[in-house]
């Protein structure tokens, strides 16, 4: 019923908030931060007010010279208005290019160069502290969302302008450009169209239709992630109050959740790991949560159980999606308290019938199995159009309509997909590093994170982070690791010292390089 009602309109970015306001004008968006675009708006706004803000700034971009099909790079201080600026640009037919605030200035300058003379929306903090001067030569014009700079135009100076009618672009035209995680080098620029975003929306909306009661939806997802736009569409068009978090610090989130009592929570897997301690707070900030949703990456069973155990509902649900920036969600799995206690964390679920497909192909001619995993390939209409400026690289991952995910795994006789490792992270002879990490986390509650990477001599090196950075209990570690293949002695780090992507994934190759330079694992 929901899909029939929304049709092909569900994910059109430029008019998303207009359509949501037409249905539920009094619905609210609650923020844990102030918007740079509208600092006076406060931290609680109606959907109608957000729609007006998007309309207002669309007229400002137009006045600054932006026209349909122009590219608008957004790289600014972390804030929900990154996402709103994507809607602003799309409203006048331009193509937003969203770059994570976590990217360093040198990488951003290279990506701006690749985009080929775009408009750049940034702020004084990024210009003064991150971006090199040559970025001005790569951009057609630099526009400021906040602050001042002699060589940039302030959007706040363009006010009281006539509003511009929304521009509808063809469904197959680029409508959004995001970037990949960058775990293996310079991020790739992923080109989405209206049609591919709508295809991603369908499987998620079919699952979300099961949520009948209008519960507050709390979201902590990277503001540049394509998943955020489908999440917004599902919440806003159905009238669910939305809580957008920029800060994922557990103490802060505990305070927010204890006050607002969300019924649905969406976050990245590593964020949920960070939030495990919320389950111990006497205010029970997760008690009202009936639905947890994790984006695109496999999640550790311990984390799932911590979340489900903290819910006060009789039958809470944890939904896990497996996918990537290039393909969107392709496989899903549901955890409950009963099904999750002894769950295999490597099982990421089944494809969505009639919407996505998955297969695993042999790497060496041997039949695919747990001991001989193959390449995971998927088929979906949600796949991106191309990598901007890297078409050959894009084509190398395509195989007769199937898309190679860059992961290895296998399927069970029942068709469940098991994800074992990223292709580039496989340690010959060790087995699944992810499965080993699941085991260690389940056995050692003191661990906040564990990452197993190849050392300088190829020997597996576990990098561990403990709660409150307490010294690792080596006797407990030895007992937990006894059933696993031989590894080097664990290397302890603070979580803040681990290199992370925009979606909080650990950059394993970069971490391995750091350890190698230190002589670890020899």
C-alpha positions as a printed NumPy array, in Angstrom:
array([[  0.   ,   0.   ,   0.   ],
       [  2.793,   2.426,   0.912],
       [  4.686,   1.776,  -2.312],
       [  1.553,   2.165,  -4.421],
       [  0.822,   5.493,  -2.797],
       [  4.335,   6.875,  -3.259],
       [  5.014,   5.509,  -6.734],
       [  8.066,   7.111,  -8.35 ],
       [  7.856,  10.226,  -6.195],
       [  9.28 ,   8.727,  -3.02 ],
       [ 12.912,   9.803,  -3.26 ],
       [ 12.919,  12.99 ,  -5.373],
       [ 15.294,  15.093,  -3.311],
       [ 14.367,  18.603,  -4.362],
       [ 10.741,  18.35 ,  -3.288],
       [ 11.017,  15.772,  -0.519],
       [ 10.286,  18.184,   2.316],
       [  7.523,  19.95 ,   0.356],
       [  5.671,  16.677,  -0.096],
       [  6.249,  15.693,   3.522],
       [  4.963,  19.099,   4.678],
       [  1.868,  18.749,   2.495],
       [  1.009,  15.519,   4.311],
       [  2.234,  16.265,   7.83 ],
       [  2.998,  20.007,   8.15 ],
       [  3.213,  19.928,  11.958],
       [  5.618,  16.976,  12.065],
       [  8.959,  17.919,  13.596],
       [ 12.684,  17.517,  13.048],
       [ 14.738,  17.672,  16.242],
       [ 18.484,  18.364,  16.074],
       [ 21.293,  18.091,  18.595],
       [ 23.069,  21.04 ,  16.954],
       [ 22.338,  24.373,  15.299],
       [ 22.139,  24.694,  11.524],
       [ 24.771,  26.881,   9.887],
       [ 22.226,  27.806,   7.225],
       [ 19.683,  28.964,   9.802],
       [ 21.194,  29.332,  13.288],
       [ 18.112,  31.197,  14.44 ],
       [ 15.773,  28.345,  13.557],
       [ 16.666,  26.487,  16.726],
       [ 16.934,  22.781,  17.325],
       [ 13.282,  21.899,  16.827],
       [ 11.594,  22.779,  13.54 ],
       [  8.473,  21.664,  11.744],
       [  8.79 ,  19.9  ,   8.414],
       [  7.07 ,  22.918,   6.85 ],
       [  9.813,  25.192,   8.222],
       [ 12.517,  22.891,   6.825],
       [ 10.758,  22.857,   3.447],
       [ 10.728,  26.66 ,   3.417],
       [ 14.434,  26.737,   4.321],
       [ 15.266,  24.445,   1.388],
       [ 13.166,  26.606,  -0.948],
       [ 14.855,  29.775,   0.331],
       [ 18.398,  28.525,  -0.203],
       [ 17.526,  27.098,  -3.601],
       [ 16.779,  30.671,  -4.673],
       [ 20.135,  31.757,  -3.231],
       [ 22.033,  29.131,  -5.19 ],
       [ 20.17 ,  30.222,  -8.299],
       [ 21.134,  33.847,  -7.644],
       [ 24.755,  32.734,  -7.254],
       [ 24.619,  31.345, -10.799],
       [ 23.87 ,  27.661, -10.254],
       [ 21.735,  26.162, -13.035],
       [ 20.254,  22.736, -13.89 ],
       [ 22.885,  20.009, -14.431],
       [ 25.611,  22.1  , -12.733],
       [ 27.539,  20.245, -10.053],
       [ 27.608,  21.615,  -6.513],
       [ 30.225,  20.173,  -4.166],
       [ 29.292,  20.404,  -0.49 ],
       [ 32.205,  20.127,   1.954],
       [ 31.633,  21.815,   5.272],
       [ 31.604,  21.393,   9.023],
       [ 29.58 ,  18.34 ,  10.105],
       [ 25.96 ,  19.36 ,  10.302],
       [ 22.517,  18.29 ,   9.031],
       [ 22.556,  21.188,   6.592],
       [ 24.991,  19.145,   4.483],
       [ 22.014,  16.916,   3.712],
       [ 19.697,  19.898,   3.33 ],
       [ 22.105,  21.499,   0.84 ],
       [ 21.803,  18.369,  -1.29 ],
       [ 18.049,  18.931,  -1.389],
       [ 18.636,  22.626,  -2.101],
       [ 20.827,  21.911,  -5.128],
       [ 18.554,  19.161,  -6.433],
       [ 15.556,  21.496,  -6.17 ],
       [ 16.923,  23.646,  -9.016],
       [ 18.087,  20.656, -11.068],
       [ 21.746,  20.845, -10.041],
       [ 23.707,  17.765,  -8.967],
       [ 24.933,  17.811,  -5.353],
       [ 28.327,  16.207,  -4.719],
       [ 28.612,  15.407,  -1.011],
       [ 32.063,  15.074,   0.56 ],
       [ 32.488,  13.966,   4.149],
       [ 33.764,  16.559,   6.642],
       [ 36.179,  13.822,   7.806],
       [ 38.066,  13.904,   4.498],
       [ 41.319,  15.816,   4.619],
       [ 41.702,  18.985,   2.569],
       [ 44.193,  17.502,   0.117],
       [ 41.824,  14.65 ,  -0.754],
       [ 38.916,  17.064,  -1.106],
       [ 40.892,  19.315,  -3.447],
       [ 41.65 ,  16.301,  -5.663],
       [ 37.984,  15.283,  -5.709],
       [ 36.897,  18.846,  -6.542],
       [ 39.372,  18.785,  -9.425],
       [ 37.865,  15.518, -10.693],
       [ 34.351,  16.961, -10.58 ],
       [ 35.476,  19.508, -13.204],
       [ 34.817,  23.133, -12.269],
       [ 31.91 ,  22.719,  -9.847],
       [ 30.461,  25.253,  -7.47 ],
       [ 31.862,  24.608,  -3.996],
       [ 29.767,  25.228,  -0.881],
       [ 31.955,  25.255,   2.217],
       [ 32.581,  27.414,   5.29 ],
       [ 35.285,  29.559,   6.816],
       [ 36.423,  26.788,   9.167],
       [ 37.173,  24.436,   6.262],
       [ 38.839,  27.138,   4.177],
       [ 41.025,  28.278,   7.053],
       [ 41.811,  24.882,   8.527],
       [ 41.567,  22.178,   5.856],
       [ 41.398,  23.229,   2.228],
       [ 44.546,  24.149,   0.288],
       [ 44.541,  27.402,  -1.666],
       [ 44.509,  25.621,  -5.035],
       [ 40.903,  24.544,  -4.46 ],
       [ 39.859,  28.013,  -5.646],
       [ 41.388,  27.204,  -9.026],
       [ 39.463,  23.927,  -9.255],
       [ 36.044,  25.453,  -8.444],
       [ 33.957,  27.696, -10.654],
       [ 32.883,  29.645,  -7.588],
       [ 33.215,  29.195,  -3.829],
       [ 30.131,  29.851,  -1.701],
       [ 30.039,  30.082,   2.088],
       [ 27.441,  28.46 ,   4.327],
       [ 29.021,  30.091,   7.388],
       [ 31.764,  32.586,   8.201],
       [ 33.671,  34.945,   5.914],
       [ 36.43 ,  34.719,   3.343],
       [ 37.736,  37.337,   0.934],
       [ 37.572,  34.992,  -2.076],
       [ 34.152,  33.44 ,  -1.398],
       [ 30.533,  34.6  ,  -1.576],
       [ 28.365,  34.339,   1.525],
       [ 25.025,  32.607,   0.936],
       [ 23.64 ,  34.559,   3.892],
       [ 24.113,  37.783,   1.921],
       [ 21.715,  36.532,  -0.76 ],
       [ 18.41 ,  37.05 ,   1.005],
       [ 14.863,  38.22 ,   0.26 ],
       [ 15.059,  36.825,  -3.26 ],
       [ 12.17 ,  35.661,  -5.442],
       [ 11.619,  31.951,  -5.007],
       [ 12.509,  29.669,  -7.925],
       [ 10.151,  26.946,  -9.117],
       [ 11.451,  23.386,  -8.62 ],
       [ 13.175,  21.876, -11.649],
       [ 12.281,  18.249, -12.441],
       [ 15.143,  16.356, -14.091],
       [ 14.738,  13.074, -16.027],
       [ 14.762,   9.92 , -13.909],
       [ 17.982,   8.675, -15.534],
       [ 19.837,  11.961, -15.076],
       [ 22.435,  12.2  , -12.262],
       [ 20.701,  13.49 ,  -9.154],
       [ 23.282,  12.918,  -6.412],
       [ 27.001,  12.108,  -6.189],
       [ 28.407,  10.599,  -3.023],
       [ 31.773,   9.001,  -2.387],
       [ 32.871,   5.526,  -1.414],
       [ 34.421,   4.816,   1.963],
       [ 37.994,   5.3  ,   0.84 ],
       [ 39.271,   2.278,   2.771],
       [ 41.603,   1.445,  -0.141],
       [ 42.785,   4.903,  -1.245],
       [ 41.238,   8.066,  -2.7  ],
       [ 37.443,   7.691,  -2.515],
       [ 35.576,   7.062,  -5.748],
       [ 32.716,   9.373,  -6.714],
       [ 29.497,   7.384,  -7.063],
       [ 26.881,   8.812,  -9.448],
       [ 23.246,   8.166,  -8.451],
       [ 20.177,   8.87 , -10.571],
       [ 16.578,   9.396,  -9.561],
       [ 15.804,   5.898, -10.792],
       [ 18.618,   4.185,  -8.865],
       [ 17.704,   5.982,  -5.635],
       [ 14.076,   4.954,  -6.066],
       [ 15.165,   1.343,  -6.583],
       [ 17.058,   1.496,  -3.282],
       [ 14.023,   2.973,  -1.59 ],
       [ 11.706,   0.105,  -2.536],
       [ 13.14 ,  -2.769,  -0.451],
       [ 13.634,  -0.523,   2.558],
       [ 10.161,   0.977,   2.307],
       [  8.602,  -2.476,   2.059],
       [ 10.203,  -3.374,   5.396],
       [  9.424,   0.02 ,   6.968],
       [  5.74 ,  -0.395,   6.067],
       [  5.565,  -2.932,   8.901],
       [  6.144,  -0.112,  11.41 ],
       [  2.565,   0.936,  12.087],
       [  2.842,   3.296,  15.031],
       [  4.355,   6.752,  14.485],
       [  7.365,   6.444,  16.709],
       [ 10.171,   9.048,  16.915],
       [ 12.987,   7.995,  14.573],
       [ 16.522,   8.766,  15.78 ],
       [ 19.228,   8.721,  13.115],
       [ 22.99 ,   8.933,  13.321],
       [ 24.179,   8.274,   9.786],
       [ 26.857,  10.192,   7.926],
       [ 25.219,  13.29 ,   6.443],
       [ 26.835,  12.484,   3.084],
       [ 25.666,   8.844,   2.924],
       [ 23.121,   7.859,   0.256],
       [ 21.276,   5.748,   2.839],
       [ 20.296,   8.894,   4.735],
       [ 18.073,  10.086,   1.893],
       [ 16.004,   6.919,   1.809],
       [ 15.735,   7.049,   5.597],
       [ 14.516,  10.651,   5.395],
       [ 11.922,   9.783,   2.774],
       [ 10.547,   6.88 ,   4.792],
       [ 10.28 ,   8.901,   8.012],
       [  9.121,  12.244,   6.621],
       [  6.513,  10.991,   4.162],
       [  4.897,   8.859,   6.844],
       [  4.851,  11.606,   9.469],
       [  7.38 ,  10.11 ,  11.883],
       [  9.109,  12.683,  14.124],
       [ 12.799,  12.728,  13.213],
       [ 15.778,  13.147,  15.552],
       [ 19.011,  13.919,  13.668],
       [ 22.233,  13.42 ,  15.603],
       [ 25.587,  14.919,  14.649],
       [ 27.32 ,  13.854,  17.875],
       [ 27.562,  10.11 ,  18.593],
       [ 29.283,  10.394,  21.971],
       [ 27.487,   7.843,  24.212],
       [ 27.007,  10.27 ,  27.102],
       [ 25.441,  12.843,  24.814],
       [ 23.247,  10.27 ,  23.056],
       [ 22.113,   8.872,  26.407],
       [ 20.897,  12.322,  27.434],
       [ 19.087,  12.853,  24.115],
       [ 17.421,   9.428,  24.072],
       [ 16.435,   9.621,  27.751],
       [ 14.614,  12.864,  26.977],
       [ 13.094,  12.115,  23.552],
       [ 12.481,   8.342,  23.893],
       [ 12.903,   7.219,  20.264],
       [ 11.016,   4.166,  19.036],
       [ 13.247,   3.564,  15.994],
       [ 17.033,   3.977,  15.869],
       [ 19.201,   3.913,  12.742],
       [ 23.009,   4.035,  12.842],
       [ 26.184,   2.576,  11.392],
       [ 27.402,  -0.727,  12.913],
       [ 30.415,   0.832,  14.626],
       [ 28.174,   3.499,  16.112],
       [ 25.973,   0.833,  17.671],
       [ 29.13 ,  -0.735,  19.119],
       [ 29.975,   2.596,  20.679],
       [ 26.456,   2.798,  22.111],
       [ 26.525,  -0.558,  23.887],
       [ 27.081,   1.259,  27.16 ],
       [ 23.648,   2.908,  26.798],
       [ 22.189,  -0.445,  27.852],
       [ 23.657,   0.008,  31.34 ],
       [ 22.338,   3.496,  32.045],
       [ 19.639,   3.557,  34.783],
       [ 17.551,   6.009,  32.739],
       [ 17.038,   3.218,  30.175],
       [ 17.455,   5.44 ,  27.108],
       [ 16.788,   2.507,  24.746],
       [ 13.722,   1.181,  26.54 ],
       [ 11.212,   2.609,  24.053],
       [ 13.115,   1.424,  20.966],
       [ 11.202,  -1.303,  19.15 ],
       [ 13.158,  -1.214,  15.889],
       [ 16.926,  -0.953,  15.417],
       [ 18.342,  -0.618,  11.911],
       [ 21.979,  -0.93 ,  10.851],
       [ 23.365,   0.317,   7.554],
       [ 25.145,  -1.708,   4.88 ],
       [ 27.875,  -3.454,   6.922],
       [ 27.807,  -6.618,   9.004],
       [ 27.399,  -6.064,  12.724],
       [ 28.806,  -8.075,  15.631],
       [ 26.299, -10.362,  17.451],
       [ 27.299,  -8.977,  20.857],
       [ 26.24 ,  -5.509,  19.793],
       [ 22.896,  -6.764,  18.478],
       [ 22.141,  -8.527,  21.737],
       [ 23.118,  -5.516,  23.832],
       [ 20.693,  -3.356,  21.878],
       [ 17.822,  -5.859,  21.985],
       [ 18.303,  -6.532,  25.69 ],
       [ 18.039,  -2.806,  26.442],
       [ 14.626,  -2.483,  24.803],
       [ 11.581,  -2.577,  27.037],
       [  9.399,  -4.023,  24.283],
       [  8.356,  -7.651,  24.396],
       [  9.544,  -8.347,  20.833],
       [ 12.071,  -5.744,  19.658],
       [ 13.639,  -6.204,  16.224],
       [ 17.11 ,  -5.487,  14.894],
       [ 17.286,  -5.164,  11.085],
       [ 20.666,  -5.545,   9.397],
       [ 21.246,  -4.431,   5.813],
       [ 24.223,  -5.512,   3.731],
       [ 25.215,  -3.403,   0.749],
       [ 27.558,  -0.621,  -0.302],
       [ 27.569,   2.895,  -1.713],
       [ 27.652,   1.584,  -5.284],
       [ 24.722,  -0.82 ,  -4.966],
       [ 22.605,   0.233,  -2.03 ],
       [ 21.074,  -2.452,   0.224],
       [ 21.009,  -5.87 ,  -1.434],
       [ 20.624,  -8.337,   1.443],
       [ 18.765,  -8.095,   4.733],
       [ 18.354, -10.01 ,   7.963],
       [ 16.18 ,  -9.667,  11.048],
       [ 17.395, -10.407,  14.577],
       [ 15.163, -10.931,  17.605],
       [ 16.096, -11.855,  21.143],
       [ 15.309, -15.497,  20.416],
       [ 17.064, -15.636,  17.038],
       [ 20.011, -13.497,  18.031],
       [ 21.507, -15.207,  21.07 ],
       [ 23.543, -17.763,  19.13 ],
       [ 23.393, -16.01 ,  15.763],
       [ 26.242, -16.37 ,  13.303],
       [ 27.422, -12.82 ,  12.804],
       [ 28.744, -13.67 ,   9.369],
       [ 25.236, -14.482,   8.108],
       [ 24.008, -11.216,   6.574],
       [ 20.748, -12.569,   5.207],
       [ 18.856, -13.017,   1.955],
       [ 18.256, -10.871,  -1.117],
       [ 14.992,  -8.944,  -1.438],
       [ 12.669, -11.026,  -3.678],
       [ 11.981,  -9.379,  -7.008],
       [ 14.279,  -6.447,  -6.205],
       [ 17.848,  -7.668,  -5.647],
       [ 19.865, -10.787,  -6.425],
       [ 23.1  , -12.223,  -5.03 ],
       [ 25.531, -14.943,  -6.081],
       [ 29.008, -16.092,  -5.043],
       [ 31.507, -17.1  ,  -7.736],
       [ 34.623, -19.191,  -7.296],
       [ 37.983, -17.499,  -6.944],
       [ 40.097, -20.482,  -7.983],
       [ 37.847, -22.962,  -9.772],
       [ 37.026, -24.887,  -6.583],
       [ 33.416, -25.113,  -5.394],
       [ 32.519, -22.206,  -3.122],
       [ 32.251, -23.125,   0.553],
       [ 33.049, -21.742,   3.986],
       [ 36.628, -23.017,   3.665],
       [ 36.896, -21.833,   0.049],
       [ 34.921, -18.571,  -0.113],
       [ 34.193, -16.854,  -3.408],
       [ 33.564, -13.369,  -4.726],
       [ 30.217, -11.879,  -3.721],
       [ 28.336, -10.402,  -6.699],
       [ 24.939,  -8.71 ,  -6.73 ],
       [ 22.326,  -7.591,  -9.204],
       [ 20.146,  -4.58 ,  -8.417],
       [ 18.46 ,  -1.659, -10.162],
       [ 19.834,   0.491,  -7.342],
       [ 23.367,   0.275,  -8.672],
       [ 25.002,   3.603,  -9.42 ],
       [ 25.387,   4.892, -12.969],
       [ 29.199,   5.07 , -12.881],
       [ 32.227,   6.387, -11.011],
       [ 32.615,  10.004, -12.019],
       [ 35.719,  10.275, -14.221],
       [ 36.655,   6.63 , -13.623],
       [ 34.431,   4.702, -16.031],
       [ 37.058,   2.04 , -16.763],
       [ 37.443,   1.344, -13.056],
       [ 33.66 ,   1.055, -12.773],
       [ 33.436,  -1.345, -15.707],
       [ 36.067,  -3.63 , -14.196],
       [ 33.707,  -4.42 , -11.325],
       [ 30.822,  -5.345, -13.626],
       [ 30.431,  -8.927, -14.777],
       [ 27.573,  -9.458, -17.23 ],
       [ 25.13 ,  -7.342, -15.27 ],
       [ 26.441,  -8.564, -11.902],
       [ 28.394,  -6.228,  -9.634],
       [ 31.395,  -7.407,  -7.616],
       [ 31.103,  -6.117,  -4.054],
       [ 34.787,  -6.503,  -3.144],
       [ 33.906,  -9.035,  -0.417],
       [ 34.365, -12.799,  -0.13 ],
       [ 31.886, -15.261,   1.35 ],
       [ 29.606, -18.177,   0.585],
       [ 25.917, -19.123,   0.596],
       [ 24.358, -21.846,   2.694],
       [ 22.037, -24.499,   1.279],
       [ 19.138, -22.262,   2.383],
       [ 20.482, -19.329,   0.362],
       [ 21.721, -17.222,   3.29 ],
       [ 24.726, -15.106,   2.356],
       [ 27.728, -15.305,   4.68 ],
       [ 30.225, -12.446,   4.534],
       [ 33.7  , -13.468,   5.661],
       [ 36.079, -10.645,   4.683],
       [ 36.861,  -7.839,   2.296],
       [ 38.905,  -9.186,  -0.616],
       [ 41.833,  -6.919,   0.265],
       [ 41.745,  -7.95 ,   3.944],
       [ 42.016, -11.727,   3.471],
       [ 44.934, -13.215,   5.439],
       [ 45.937, -16.486,   3.741],
       [ 45.503, -19.507,   5.988],
       [ 43.756, -17.616,   8.789],
       [ 40.106, -17.93 ,   7.876],
       [ 37.626, -15.116,   8.423],
       [ 39.049, -12.207,  10.394],
       [ 35.516, -10.897,  10.913],
       [ 34.396, -14.216,  12.438],
       [ 37.427, -14.202,  14.737],
       [ 36.58 , -10.665,  15.817],
       [ 32.992, -11.786,  16.544],
       [ 34.365, -14.516,  18.815],
       [ 36.708, -12.211,  20.709],
       [ 34.055,  -9.544,  21.241],
       [ 31.547, -12.128,  22.474],
       [ 34.057, -13.588,  24.937],
       [ 35.554, -10.337,  26.223],
       [ 33.083,  -7.732,  27.391],
       [ 35.974,  -5.368,  28.156],
       [ 36.714,  -4.99 ,  24.428],
       [ 35.273,  -1.905,  22.759],
       [ 36.83 ,  -2.839,  19.4  ],
       [ 39.126,  -5.449,  17.889],
       [ 40.545,  -5.392,  14.37 ],
       [ 42.726,  -8.177,  12.971],
       [ 45.111,  -7.116,  10.215],
       [ 48.137,  -8.634,   8.529],
       [ 51.437,  -7.696,  10.167],
       [ 54.672,  -6.877,   8.383],
       [ 55.467, -10.593,   8.039],
       [ 51.91 , -11.551,   7.112],
       [ 51.121, -12.858,  10.601],
       [ 47.7  , -11.763,  11.934],
       [ 47.944,  -8.897,  14.416],
       [ 44.928,  -8.1  ,  16.625],
       [ 44.537,  -4.408,  17.439],
       [ 42.355,  -3.956,  20.507],
       [ 40.586,  -1.077,  22.236],
       [ 39.193,  -1.518,  25.729],
       [ 36.425,   0.277,  27.55 ],
       [ 37.791,   3.389,  29.233],
       [ 41.237,   2.392,  27.856],
       [ 41.857,   0.012,  30.74 ],
       [ 44.84 ,  -2.376,  30.342],
       [ 43.852,  -5.565,  28.536],
       [ 43.452,  -8.633,  30.762],
       [ 46.006, -10.892,  29.061],
       [ 44.867, -14.059,  30.824],
       [ 41.284, -13.496,  29.674],
       [ 42.576, -12.711,  26.199],
       [ 44.498, -15.981,  26.041],
       [ 41.371, -17.949,  27.006],
       [ 39.233, -16.135,  24.426],
       [ 41.794, -16.556,  21.648],
       [ 42.548, -20.216,  22.394],
       [ 40.058, -21.522,  19.809],
       [ 41.328, -19.205,  17.056],
       [ 44.27 , -19.549,  14.677],
       [ 47.62 , -18.339,  16.012],
       [ 48.002, -14.558,  16.119],
       [ 50.663, -12.111,  17.22 ],
       [ 50.386, -10.514,  20.64 ],
       [ 47.578,  -7.937,  20.747],
       [ 48.419,  -4.285,  20.179],
       [ 46.361,  -1.925,  22.332],
       [ 45.184,   1.435,  20.987],
       [ 42.695,   4.129,  21.878],
       [ 39.66 ,   4.112,  19.574],
       [ 40.395,   7.703,  18.592],
       [ 43.749,   6.531,  17.221],
       [ 42.203,   4.143,  14.688],
       [ 41.83 ,   5.575,  11.157],
       [ 38.145,   5.721,  10.232],
       [ 35.998,   6.368,   7.174],
       [ 33.016,   8.731,   7.028],
       [ 30.798,   5.857,   8.192],
       [ 33.111,   4.97 ,  11.121],
       [ 34.53 ,   1.834,   9.476],
       [ 38.156,   1.175,  10.37 ],
       [ 40.606,   1.682,   7.508],
       [ 42.27 ,  -1.696,   7.879],
       [ 44.924,  -1.257,   5.201],
       [ 45.985,   2.077,   6.643],
       [ 46.067,   0.572,  10.128],
       [ 48.215,  -2.312,   8.847],
       [ 50.62 ,   0.164,   7.266],
       [ 50.958,   2.025,  10.562],
       [ 51.724,  -1.196,  12.412],
       [ 54.225,  -2.2  ,   9.746],
       [ 56.031,   1.126,  10.061],
       [ 56.239,   0.537,  13.82 ],
       [ 57.649,  -2.957,  13.299],
       [ 54.612,  -4.682,  14.845],
       [ 53.817,  -8.291,  13.979],
       [ 57.396,  -9.209,  13.09 ]])
